[in-house]
JSON list of C-alpha atoms in Angstrom, two decimals:
[
{"chain": "A", "resi": 189, "resn": "MET", "atom": "CA", "xyz": [0.40, 0.18, 0.34]},
{"chain": "A", "resi": 190, "resn": "SER", "atom": "CA", "xyz": [0.94, 3.40, -1.18]},
{"chain": "A", "resi": 191, "resn": "ASP", "atom": "CA", "xyz": [1.61, 6.11, 2.05]},
{"chain": "A", "resi": 192, "resn": "THR", "atom": "CA", "xyz": [1.76, 8.77, -0.57]},
{"chain": "A", "resi": 193, "resn": "GLY", "atom": "CA", "xyz": [0.06, 11.90, 0.96]},
{"chain": "A", "resi": 194, "resn": "SER", "atom": "CA", "xyz": [0.12, 10.10, 4.65]},
{"chain": "A", "resi": 195, "resn": "GLU", "atom": "CA", "xyz": [1.73, 13.39, 6.05]},
{"chain": "A", "resi": 196, "resn": "ASN", "atom": "CA", "xyz": [-1.20, 14.89, 5.64]},
{"chain": "A", "resi": 197, "resn": "LEU", "atom": "CA", "xyz": [-3.48, 12.99, 7.72]},
{"chain": "A", "resi": 198, "resn": "GLU", "atom": "CA", "xyz": [-4.06, 14.21, 11.70]},
{"chain": "A", "resi": 199, "resn": "GLU", "atom": "CA", "xyz": [-2.97, 11.47, 14.43]},
{"chain": "A", "resi": 200, "resn": "PRO", "atom": "CA", "xyz": [-5.70, 12.22, 16.85]},
{"chain": "A", "resi": 201, "resn": "ILE", "atom": "CA", "xyz": [-4.73, 14.36, 20.11]},
{"chain": "A", "resi": 202, "resn": "TYR", "atom": "CA", "xyz": [-4.84, 12.18, 23.75]},
{"chain": "A", "resi": 203, "resn": "LEU", "atom": "CA", "xyz": [-6.71, 14.44, 26.08]},
{"chain": "A", "resi": 204, "resn": "GLY", "atom": "CA", "xyz": [-6.78, 11.85, 28.75]},
{"chain": "A", "resi": 205, "resn": "GLU", "atom": "CA", "xyz": [-9.79, 10.66, 30.63]},
{"chain": "A", "resi": 206, "resn": "TYR", "atom": "CA", "xyz": [-12.95, 12.42, 31.03]},
{"chain": "A", "resi": 207, "resn": "HIS", "atom": "CA", "xyz": [-16.06, 11.30, 32.62]},
{"chain": "A", "resi": 208, "resn": "GLY", "atom": "CA", "xyz": [-18.87, 14.39, 31.90]},
{"chain": "A", "resi": 209, "resn": "ASP", "atom": "CA", "xyz": [-21.14, 15.84, 29.82]},
{"chain": "A", "resi": 210, "resn": "ARG", "atom": "CA", "xyz": [-20.49, 16.88, 26.30]},
{"chain": "A", "resi": 211, "resn": "ASN", "atom": "CA", "xyz": [-22.07, 18.92, 23.33]},
{"chain": "A", "resi": 212, "resn": "ASP", "atom": "CA", "xyz": [-23.65, 18.04, 20.37]},
{"chain": "A", "resi": 213, "resn": "VAL", "atom": "CA", "xyz": [-20.12, 17.85, 18.54]},
{"chain": "A", "resi": 214, "resn": "GLY", "atom": "CA", "xyz": [-18.63, 15.64, 21.04]},
{"chain": "A", "resi": 215, "resn": "GLU", "atom": "CA", "xyz": [-17.01, 18.27, 23.21]},
{"chain": "A", "resi": 216, "resn": "ARG", "atom": "CA", "xyz": [-16.79, 18.69, 27.12]},
{"chain": "A", "resi": 217, "resn": "HIS", "atom": "CA", "xyz": [-19.16, 21.07, 27.44]},
{"chain": "A", "resi": 218, "resn": "GLY", "atom": "CA", "xyz": [-20.89, 21.19, 30.92]},
{"chain": "A", "resi": 219, "resn": "VAL", "atom": "CA", "xyz": [-20.09, 19.26, 34.02]},
{"chain": "A", "resi": 220, "resn": "GLY", "atom": "CA", "xyz": [-17.12, 17.07, 33.92]},
{"chain": "A", "resi": 221, "resn": "LYS", "atom": "CA", "xyz": [-14.18, 15.03, 35.43]},
{"chain": "A", "resi": 222, "resn": "ALA", "atom": "CA", "xyz": [-10.89, 15.04, 33.68]},
{"chain": "A", "resi": 223, "resn": "VAL", "atom": "CA", "xyz": [-7.51, 13.00, 34.31]},
{"chain": "A", "resi": 224, "resn": "LEU", "atom": "CA", "xyz": [-5.16, 14.93, 31.98]},
{"chain": "A", "resi": 225, "resn": "PRO", "atom": "CA", "xyz": [-2.48, 13.12, 30.19]},
{"chain": "A", "resi": 226, "resn": "ASN", "atom": "CA", "xyz": [0.37, 14.73, 32.74]},
{"chain": "A", "resi": 227, "resn": "GLY", "atom": "CA", "xyz": [-1.76, 13.06, 35.80]},
{"chain": "A", "resi": 228, "resn": "ASP", "atom": "CA", "xyz": [-3.02, 16.64, 36.91]},
{"chain": "A", "resi": 229, "resn": "THR", "atom": "CA", "xyz": [-7.17, 16.09, 37.45]},
{"chain": "A", "resi": 230, "resn": "TYR", "atom": "CA", "xyz": [-10.39, 18.55, 36.87]},
{"chain": "A", "resi": 231, "resn": "HIS", "atom": "CA", "xyz": [-13.68, 18.63, 38.27]},
{"chain": "A", "resi": 232, "resn": "GLY", "atom": "CA", "xyz": [-16.06, 21.21, 37.10]},
{"chain": "A", "resi": 233, "resn": "VAL", "atom": "CA", "xyz": [-17.40, 23.68, 33.99]},
{"chain": "A", "resi": 234, "resn": "TYR", "atom": "CA", "xyz": [-16.66, 22.97, 30.82]},
{"chain": "A", "resi": 235, "resn": "GLU", "atom": "CA", "xyz": [-17.48, 25.31, 27.79]},
{"chain": "A", "resi": 236, "resn": "ASN", "atom": "CA", "xyz": [-17.23, 24.30, 24.47]},
{"chain": "A", "resi": 237, "resn": "GLY", "atom": "CA", "xyz": [-13.80, 21.76, 25.07]},
{"chain": "A", "resi": 238, "resn": "LYS", "atom": "CA", "xyz": [-12.44, 24.39, 27.26]},
{"chain": "A", "resi": 239, "resn": "ARG", "atom": "CA", "xyz": [-12.36, 24.94, 31.00]},
{"chain": "A", "resi": 240, "resn": "SER", "atom": "CA", "xyz": [-15.24, 28.00, 31.74]},
{"chain": "A", "resi": 241, "resn": "GLY", "atom": "CA", "xyz": [-16.82, 28.57, 34.87]},
{"chain": "A", "resi": 242, "resn": "THR", "atom": "CA", "xyz": [-15.41, 27.23, 38.04]},
{"chain": "A", "resi": 243, "resn": "GLY", "atom": "CA", "xyz": [-13.69, 24.18, 39.05]},
{"chain": "A", "resi": 244, "resn": "THR", "atom": "CA", "xyz": [-11.27, 22.16, 40.42]},
{"chain": "A", "resi": 245, "resn": "TYR", "atom": "CA", "xyz": [-8.09, 21.47, 39.28]},
{"chain": "A", "resi": 246, "resn": "LEU", "atom": "CA", "xyz": [-5.37, 19.30, 41.35]},
{"chain": "A", "resi": 247, "resn": "PHE", "atom": "CA", "xyz": [-1.61, 19.47, 40.26]},
{"chain": "A", "resi": 248, "resn": "LYS", "atom": "CA", "xyz": [0.28, 16.41, 40.55]},
{"chain": "A", "resi": 249, "resn": "ASN", "atom": "CA", "xyz": [2.89, 17.93, 42.42]},
{"chain": "A", "resi": 250, "resn": "GLY", "atom": "CA", "xyz": [0.48, 18.81, 45.62]},
{"chain": "A", "resi": 251, "resn": "ALA", "atom": "CA", "xyz": [-0.83, 22.79, 44.06]},
{"chain": "A", "resi": 252, "resn": "CYS", "atom": "CA", "xyz": [-4.02, 22.98, 43.94]},
{"chain": "A", "resi": 253, "resn": "TYR", "atom": "CA", "xyz": [-6.61, 26.03, 42.17]},
{"chain": "A", "resi": 254, "resn": "ILE", "atom": "CA", "xyz": [-9.84, 26.23, 43.35]},
{"chain": "A", "resi": 255, "resn": "GLY", "atom": "CA", "xyz": [-12.05, 28.61, 41.31]},
{"chain": "A", "resi": 256, "resn": "GLU", "atom": "CA", "xyz": [-13.10, 30.09, 37.93]},
{"chain": "A", "resi": 257, "resn": "TYR", "atom": "CA", "xyz": [-11.59, 29.17, 34.76]},
{"chain": "A", "resi": 258, "resn": "HIS", "atom": "CA", "xyz": [-11.92, 30.91, 30.76]},
{"chain": "A", "resi": 259, "resn": "MET", "atom": "CA", "xyz": [-10.80, 29.34, 28.12]},
{"chain": "A", "resi": 260, "resn": "ASN", "atom": "CA", "xyz": [-8.37, 26.94, 30.00]},
{"chain": "A", "resi": 261, "resn": "LYS", "atom": "CA", "xyz": [-6.90, 29.26, 32.05]},
{"chain": "A", "resi": 262, "resn": "LYS", "atom": "CA", "xyz": [-7.35, 30.93, 35.47]},
{"chain": "A", "resi": 263, "resn": "HIS", "atom": "CA", "xyz": [-9.61, 33.81, 35.22]},
{"chain": "A", "resi": 264, "resn": "GLY", "atom": "CA", "xyz": [-11.72, 35.63, 37.73]},
{"chain": "A", "resi": 265, "resn": "GLN", "atom": "CA", "xyz": [-11.75, 34.94, 41.48]},
{"chain": "A", "resi": 266, "resn": "GLY", "atom": "CA", "xyz": [-10.07, 31.95, 42.88]},
{"chain": "A", "resi": 267, "resn": "ILE", "atom": "CA", "xyz": [-7.62, 30.14, 45.61]},
{"chain": "A", "resi": 268, "resn": "LEU", "atom": "CA", "xyz": [-4.51, 28.72, 44.69]},
{"chain": "A", "resi": 269, "resn": "TYR", "atom": "CA", "xyz": [-2.59, 26.53, 47.54]},
{"chain": "A", "resi": 270, "resn": "TYR", "atom": "CA", "xyz": [0.75, 25.75, 46.54]},
{"chain": "A", "resi": 271, "resn": "PRO", "atom": "CA", "xyz": [2.91, 22.89, 47.40]},
{"chain": "A", "resi": 272, "resn": "ASP", "atom": "CA", "xyz": [5.20, 24.53, 50.15]},
{"chain": "A", "resi": 273, "resn": "GLY", "atom": "CA", "xyz": [2.10, 25.78, 51.69]},
{"chain": "A", "resi": 274, "resn": "SER", "atom": "CA", "xyz": [2.04, 29.32, 51.04]},
{"chain": "A", "resi": 275, "resn": "LYS", "atom": "CA", "xyz": [-1.66, 29.97, 49.43]},
{"chain": "A", "resi": 276, "resn": "TYR", "atom": "CA", "xyz": [-3.49, 33.17, 47.61]},
{"chain": "A", "resi": 277, "resn": "GLU", "atom": "CA", "xyz": [-7.00, 34.27, 47.52]},
{"chain": "A", "resi": 278, "resn": "GLY", "atom": "CA", "xyz": [-7.89, 36.96, 45.00]},
{"chain": "A", "resi": 279, "resn": "GLY", "atom": "CA", "xyz": [-8.39, 38.01, 41.45]},
{"chain": "A", "resi": 280, "resn": "TRP", "atom": "CA", "xyz": [-7.17, 36.05, 38.02]},
{"chain": "A", "resi": 281, "resn": "VAL", "atom": "CA", "xyz": [-6.66, 36.95, 34.58]},
{"chain": "A", "resi": 282, "resn": "ASN", "atom": "CA", "xyz": [-5.32, 35.01, 32.14]},
{"chain": "A", "resi": 283, "resn": "ASP", "atom": "CA", "xyz": [-3.08, 32.71, 34.90]},
{"chain": "A", "resi": 284, "resn": "GLN", "atom": "CA", "xyz": [-1.72, 35.43, 36.18]},
{"chain": "A", "resi": 285, "resn": "ARG", "atom": "CA", "xyz": [-2.69, 36.71, 39.95]},
{"chain": "A", "resi": 286, "resn": "GLN", "atom": "CA", "xyz": [-4.43, 40.32, 39.19]},
{"chain": "A", "resi": 287, "resn": "GLY", "atom": "CA", "xyz": [-6.50, 42.68, 40.84]},
{"chain": "A", "resi": 288, "resn": "HIS", "atom": "CA", "xyz": [-7.08, 42.03, 44.65]},
{"chain": "A", "resi": 289, "resn": "GLY", "atom": "CA", "xyz": [-5.83, 39.80, 46.76]},
{"chain": "A", "resi": 290, "resn": "VAL", "atom": "CA", "xyz": [-4.29, 38.08, 49.61]},
{"chain": "A", "resi": 291, "resn": "TYR", "atom": "CA", "xyz": [-0.98, 36.32, 49.25]},
{"chain": "A", "resi": 292, "resn": "THR", "atom": "CA", "xyz": [-0.05, 34.60, 52.60]},
{"chain": "A", "resi": 293, "resn": "TYR", "atom": "CA", "xyz": [3.64, 32.83, 52.75]},
{"chain": "A", "resi": 294, "resn": "ASN", "atom": "CA", "xyz": [5.20, 29.72, 54.29]},
{"chain": "A", "resi": 295, "resn": "ASN", "atom": "CA", "xyz": [6.60, 31.46, 57.18]},
{"chain": "A", "resi": 296, "resn": "GLY", "atom": "CA", "xyz": [3.11, 33.74, 58.01]},
{"chain": "A", "resi": 297, "resn": "ASP", "atom": "CA", "xyz": [3.61, 36.66, 56.22]},
{"chain": "A", "resi": 298, "resn": "THR", "atom": "CA", "xyz": [1.08, 38.11, 54.61]},
{"chain": "A", "resi": 299, "resn": "TYR", "atom": "CA", "xyz": [0.19, 40.49, 51.33]},
{"chain": "A", "resi": 300, "resn": "ASP", "atom": "CA", "xyz": [-3.07, 41.97, 50.88]},
{"chain": "A", "resi": 301, "resn": "GLY", "atom": "CA", "xyz": [-3.29, 43.72, 48.28]},
{"chain": "A", "resi": 302, "resn": "GLU", "atom": "CA", "xyz": [-3.38, 45.25, 44.85]},
{"chain": "A", "resi": 303, "resn": "TRP", "atom": "CA", "xyz": [-1.80, 42.61, 42.26]},
{"chain": "A", "resi": 304, "resn": "LEU", "atom": "CA", "xyz": [-0.54, 42.83, 38.52]},
{"chain": "A", "resi": 305, "resn": "GLN", "atom": "CA", "xyz": [0.62, 39.99, 35.83]},
{"chain": "A", "resi": 306, "resn": "ASN", "atom": "CA", "xyz": [1.48, 38.31, 39.24]},
{"chain": "A", "resi": 307, "resn": "GLN", "atom": "CA", "xyz": [3.37, 40.70, 41.21]},
{"chain": "A", "resi": 308, "resn": "ARG", "atom": "CA", "xyz": [2.56, 43.33, 43.64]},
{"chain": "A", "resi": 309, "resn": "TYR", "atom": "CA", "xyz": [1.36, 46.28, 41.95]},
{"chain": "A", "resi": 310, "resn": "GLY", "atom": "CA", "xyz": [-0.35, 49.26, 43.36]},
{"chain": "A", "resi": 311, "resn": "HIS", "atom": "CA", "xyz": [-1.88, 49.84, 46.95]},
{"chain": "A", "resi": 312, "resn": "GLY", "atom": "CA", "xyz": [-1.04, 47.43, 49.68]},
{"chain": "A", "resi": 313, "resn": "VAL", "atom": "CA", "xyz": [-0.26, 46.04, 53.43]},
{"chain": "A", "resi": 314, "resn": "TYR", "atom": "CA", "xyz": [2.72, 43.56, 53.93]},
{"chain": "A", "resi": 315, "resn": "THR", "atom": "CA", "xyz": [2.70, 42.24, 57.42]},
{"chain": "A", "resi": 316, "resn": "TYR", "atom": "CA", "xyz": [5.36, 40.24, 58.74]},
{"chain": "A", "resi": 317, "resn": "HIS", "atom": "CA", "xyz": [4.44, 37.33, 60.87]},
{"chain": "A", "resi": 318, "resn": "GLU", "atom": "CA", "xyz": [7.15, 37.05, 63.53]},
{"chain": "A", "resi": 319, "resn": "THR", "atom": "CA", "xyz": [7.93, 40.32, 64.58]},
{"chain": "A", "resi": 320, "resn": "GLY", "atom": "CA", "xyz": [4.29, 42.12, 63.44]},
{"chain": "A", "resi": 321, "resn": "SER", "atom": "CA", "xyz": [5.79, 45.23, 61.80]},
{"chain": "A", "resi": 322, "resn": "ARG", "atom": "CA", "xyz": [4.13, 46.12, 58.29]},
{"chain": "A", "resi": 323, "resn": "TYR", "atom": "CA", "xyz": [4.16, 47.88, 55.51]},
{"chain": "A", "resi": 324, "resn": "VAL", "atom": "CA", "xyz": [1.07, 50.09, 54.25]},
{"chain": "A", "resi": 325, "resn": "GLY", "atom": "CA", "xyz": [1.57, 51.91, 51.04]},
{"chain": "A", "resi": 326, "resn": "THR", "atom": "CA", "xyz": [2.34, 51.47, 47.13]},
{"chain": "A", "resi": 327, "resn": "TRP", "atom": "CA", "xyz": [4.82, 48.95, 44.89]},
{"chain": "A", "resi": 328, "resn": "MET", "atom": "CA", "xyz": [5.26, 48.57, 41.61]},
{"chain": "A", "resi": 329, "resn": "PHE", "atom": "CA", "xyz": [6.44, 45.04, 39.69]},
{"chain": "A", "resi": 330, "resn": "GLY", "atom": "CA", "xyz": [6.83, 43.44, 42.70]},
{"chain": "A", "resi": 331, "resn": "LYS", "atom": "CA", "xyz": [8.82, 46.44, 44.58]},
{"chain": "A", "resi": 332, "resn": "ILE", "atom": "CA", "xyz": [8.21, 49.03, 47.50]},
{"chain": "A", "resi": 333, "resn": "GLU", "atom": "CA", "xyz": [7.93, 52.52, 45.16]},
{"chain": "A", "resi": 334, "resn": "SER", "atom": "CA", "xyz": [5.65, 55.22, 47.16]},
{"chain": "A", "resi": 335, "resn": "PRO", "atom": "CA", "xyz": [5.86, 58.79, 48.15]},
{"chain": "A", "resi": 336, "resn": "ALA", "atom": "CA", "xyz": [3.80, 58.48, 51.18]},
{"chain": "A", "resi": 337, "resn": "GLY", "atom": "CA", "xyz": [4.67, 54.56, 52.45]},
{"chain": "A", "resi": 338, "resn": "GLU", "atom": "CA", "xyz": [4.72, 53.71, 56.55]},
{"chain": "A", "resi": 339, "resn": "PHE", "atom": "CA", "xyz": [6.66, 51.13, 58.13]},
{"chain": "A", "resi": 340, "resn": "VAL", "atom": "CA", "xyz": [5.24, 50.62, 61.79]},
{"chain": "A", "resi": 341, "resn": "HIS", "atom": "CA", "xyz": [7.69, 48.62, 64.01]},
{"chain": "A", "resi": 342, "resn": "LEU", "atom": "CA", "xyz": [7.30, 48.00, 67.82]},
{"chain": "A", "resi": 343, "resn": "ASN", "atom": "CA", "xyz": [8.02, 51.18, 68.87]},
{"chain": "A", "resi": 344, "resn": "HIS", "atom": "CA", "xyz": [8.72, 53.60, 65.64]},
{"chain": "A", "resi": 345, "resn": "LYS", "atom": "CA", "xyz": [7.72, 53.49, 62.61]},
{"chain": "A", "resi": 346, "resn": "TYR", "atom": "CA", "xyz": [8.85, 55.28, 59.77]},
{"chain": "A", "resi": 347, "resn": "GLN", "atom": "CA", "xyz": [6.18, 57.46, 57.53]},
{"chain": "A", "resi": 348, "resn": "GLY", "atom": "CA", "xyz": [8.18, 59.07, 53.71]},
{"chain": "A", "resi": 349, "resn": "ASN", "atom": "CA", "xyz": [9.11, 57.99, 50.60]},
{"chain": "A", "resi": 350, "resn": "PHE", "atom": "CA", "xyz": [10.08, 54.67, 49.61]},
{"chain": "A", "resi": 351, "resn": "ASN", "atom": "CA", "xyz": [12.69, 53.71, 46.38]},
{"chain": "A", "resi": 352, "resn": "ASN", "atom": "CA", "xyz": [13.52, 49.90, 45.18]},
{"chain": "A", "resi": 353, "resn": "ASN", "atom": "CA", "xyz": [12.39, 48.67, 49.18]},
{"chain": "A", "resi": 354, "resn": "ASN", "atom": "CA", "xyz": [14.23, 50.82, 50.75]},
{"chain": "A", "resi": 355, "resn": "PRO", "atom": "CA", "xyz": [13.37, 54.37, 52.74]},
{"chain": "A", "resi": 356, "resn": "SER", "atom": "CA", "xyz": [15.33, 57.05, 49.86]},
{"chain": "A", "resi": 357, "resn": "GLY", "atom": "CA", "xyz": [14.28, 60.85, 49.86]},
{"chain": "A", "resi": 358, "resn": "PRO", "atom": "CA", "xyz": [12.82, 62.56, 52.87]},
{"chain": "A", "resi": 359, "resn": "GLY", "atom": "CA", "xyz": [10.93, 61.17, 55.67]},
{"chain": "A", "resi": 360, "resn": "ARG", "atom": "CA", "xyz": [10.99, 60.91, 58.99]},
{"chain": "A", "resi": 361, "resn": "TYR", "atom": "CA", "xyz": [11.46, 57.99, 62.11]},
{"chain": "A", "resi": 362, "resn": "VAL", "atom": "CA", "xyz": [8.23, 58.45, 64.65]},
{"chain": "A", "resi": 363, "resn": "PHE", "atom": "CA", "xyz": [9.19, 56.73, 68.47]},
{"chain": "A", "resi": 364, "resn": "ASP", "atom": "CA", "xyz": [7.10, 56.19, 70.97]},
{"chain": "A", "resi": 365, "resn": "ILE", "atom": "CA", "xyz": [9.30, 57.53, 73.43]},
{"chain": "A", "resi": 366, "resn": "ALA", "atom": "CA", "xyz": [7.81, 61.10, 72.07]},
{"chain": "A", "resi": 367, "resn": "CYS", "atom": "CA", "xyz": [10.25, 61.62, 69.69]},
{"chain": "A", "resi": 368, "resn": "GLU", "atom": "CA", "xyz": [10.51, 61.98, 66.04]},
{"chain": "A", "resi": 369, "resn": "GLN", "atom": "CA", "xyz": [14.25, 62.16, 63.57]},
{"chain": "A", "resi": 370, "resn": "HIS", "atom": "CA", "xyz": [13.52, 63.97, 60.19]},
{"chain": "A", "resi": 371, "resn": "GLY", "atom": "CA", "xyz": [16.01, 63.63, 57.37]},
{"chain": "A", "resi": 372, "resn": "GLU", "atom": "CA", "xyz": [16.55, 62.50, 54.14]},
{"chain": "A", "resi": 373, "resn": "PHE", "atom": "CA", "xyz": [17.62, 59.06, 53.59]},
{"chain": "A", "resi": 374, "resn": "GLY", "atom": "CA", "xyz": [19.49, 57.42, 50.62]},
{"chain": "A", "resi": 375, "resn": "GLN", "atom": "CA", "xyz": [21.90, 54.56, 49.60]},
{"chain": "A", "resi": 376, "resn": "ILE", "atom": "CA", "xyz": [25.95, 54.44, 49.99]},
{"chain": "A", "resi": 377, "resn": "ASP", "atom": "CA", "xyz": [27.29, 55.11, 46.70]},
{"chain": "A", "resi": 378, "resn": "GLN", "atom": "CA", "xyz": [29.92, 52.27, 46.62]},
{"chain": "A", "resi": 379, "resn": "GLU", "atom": "CA", "xyz": [31.57, 49.66, 44.46]},
{"chain": "A", "resi": 380, "resn": "ARG", "atom": "CA", "xyz": [29.23, 46.60, 44.75]},
{"chain": "A", "resi": 381, "resn": "VAL", "atom": "CA", "xyz": [31.71, 43.75, 46.12]},
{"chain": "A", "resi": 382, "resn": "HIS", "atom": "CA", "xyz": [30.64, 39.93, 45.29]},
{"chain": "A", "resi": 383, "resn": "ASP", "atom": "CA", "xyz": [26.80, 41.15, 44.62]},
{"chain": "A", "resi": 384, "resn": "GLU", "atom": "CA", "xyz": [26.86, 42.35, 48.01]},
{"chain": "A", "resi": 385, "resn": "GLU", "atom": "CA", "xyz": [23.70, 44.74, 49.33]},
{"chain": "A", "resi": 386, "resn": "GLU", "atom": "CA", "xyz": [24.16, 48.10, 50.23]},
{"chain": "A", "resi": 387, "resn": "ASP", "atom": "CA", "xyz": [22.97, 49.67, 53.21]},
{"chain": "A", "resi": 388, "resn": "PRO", "atom": "CA", "xyz": [20.67, 52.70, 53.26]},
{"chain": "A", "resi": 389, "resn": "VAL", "atom": "CA", "xyz": [22.50, 55.72, 55.47]},
{"chain": "A", "resi": 390, "resn": "THR", "atom": "CA", "xyz": [20.80, 58.91, 57.04]},
{"chain": "A", "resi": 391, "resn": "ALA", "atom": "CA", "xyz": [21.66, 62.54, 57.77]},
{"chain": "A", "resi": 392, "resn": "VAL", "atom": "CA", "xyz": [18.93, 63.71, 60.14]},
{"chain": "A", "resi": 393, "resn": "HIS", "atom": "CA", "xyz": [17.90, 66.56, 62.41]},
{"chain": "A", "resi": 394, "resn": "LEU", "atom": "CA", "xyz": [16.30, 65.26, 65.85]},
{"chain": "A", "resi": 395, "resn": "LYS", "atom": "CA", "xyz": [13.67, 67.30, 66.82]},
{"chain": "A", "resi": 396, "resn": "CYS", "atom": "CA", "xyz": [12.32, 66.10, 70.41]},
{"chain": "A", "resi": 397, "resn": "LEU", "atom": "CA", "xyz": [9.04, 66.39, 71.04]},
{"chain": "A", "resi": 398, "resn": "VAL", "atom": "CA", "xyz": [9.26, 66.08, 74.99]},
{"chain": "A", "resi": 399, "resn": "LYS", "atom": "CA", "xyz": [10.69, 68.44, 77.30]},
{"chain": "A", "resi": 400, "resn": "ARG", "atom": "CA", "xyz": [14.13, 67.06, 79.57]},
{"chain": "A", "resi": 401, "resn": "SER", "atom": "CA", "xyz": [14.80, 67.03, 82.85]},
{"chain": "A", "resi": 402, "resn": "PRO", "atom": "CA", "xyz": [18.58, 66.09, 84.67]},
{"chain": "A", "resi": 403, "resn": "SER", "atom": "CA", "xyz": [16.41, 62.87, 85.65]},
{"chain": "A", "resi": 404, "resn": "GLN", "atom": "CA", "xyz": [15.29, 61.80, 82.16]},
{"chain": "A", "resi": 405, "resn": "VAL", "atom": "CA", "xyz": [16.74, 59.03, 80.17]},
{"chain": "A", "resi": 406, "resn": "ASN", "atom": "CA", "xyz": [19.15, 60.68, 77.34]},
{"chain": "A", "resi": 407, "resn": "ILE", "atom": "CA", "xyz": [16.89, 60.29, 74.63]},
{"chain": "A", "resi": 408, "resn": "THR", "atom": "CA", "xyz": [19.62, 61.35, 71.88]},
{"chain": "A", "resi": 409, "resn": "SER", "atom": "CA", "xyz": [21.20, 58.36, 72.97]},
{"chain": "A", "resi": 410, "resn": "MET", "atom": "CA", "xyz": [17.90, 55.95, 73.19]},
{"chain": "A", "resi": 411, "resn": "LEU", "atom": "CA", "xyz": [17.50, 56.84, 70.05]},
{"chain": "A", "resi": 412, "resn": "LEU", "atom": "CA", "xyz": [20.43, 55.87, 68.26]},
{"chain": "A", "resi": 413, "resn": "GLN", "atom": "CA", "xyz": [20.65, 52.60, 69.98]},
{"chain": "A", "resi": 414, "resn": "LEU", "atom": "CA", "xyz": [16.88, 52.09, 68.04]},
{"chain": "A", "resi": 415, "resn": "LEU", "atom": "CA", "xyz": [17.85, 52.40, 64.84]}
]
């Protein structure tokens, strides 16, 4: 038998096992359960052969998504449980975290705010689980970028400009000992060695809001010890 023209024959594409509703042309349509060729499973709504609607997708690596789909992509509101124990609950657009959402990291930290293309972008609050500290302000492509951000710690808070995750430009520290520290914040200009991180430095003016008496503790010394 001649095999002339056999290259034009389409081989059937294996889509895995499926049990559920179909439309008139045999496409998955309605509610069904599928085991994909890679071992993942999906139980939920289909529309014209695509995951569209609400469903539960279990990845073979242990991750699990529960939420809305459109054209086989996470789209709408949903929760994704990651294999490392972290979790994201919020908006999705074309398989990416977008809109408002809450991400709980495996160390207990949380970010509650806006997302764009899987990155923190817009206004949000990041809370550190171990210390209770939190940052309130704006983000751009996963980094803190804000003209009026606030970082709150146990006994003090910083209010001012942030750039590339660090205080940069005008700002102030407010301490619970009734003192404020005003100044310009920046980065040390020096050669980087072995990708060493740069430490922020300050040139500040100390403004004390309480009167001192000879019996009071030296507030300036206390302030320097807190930094």
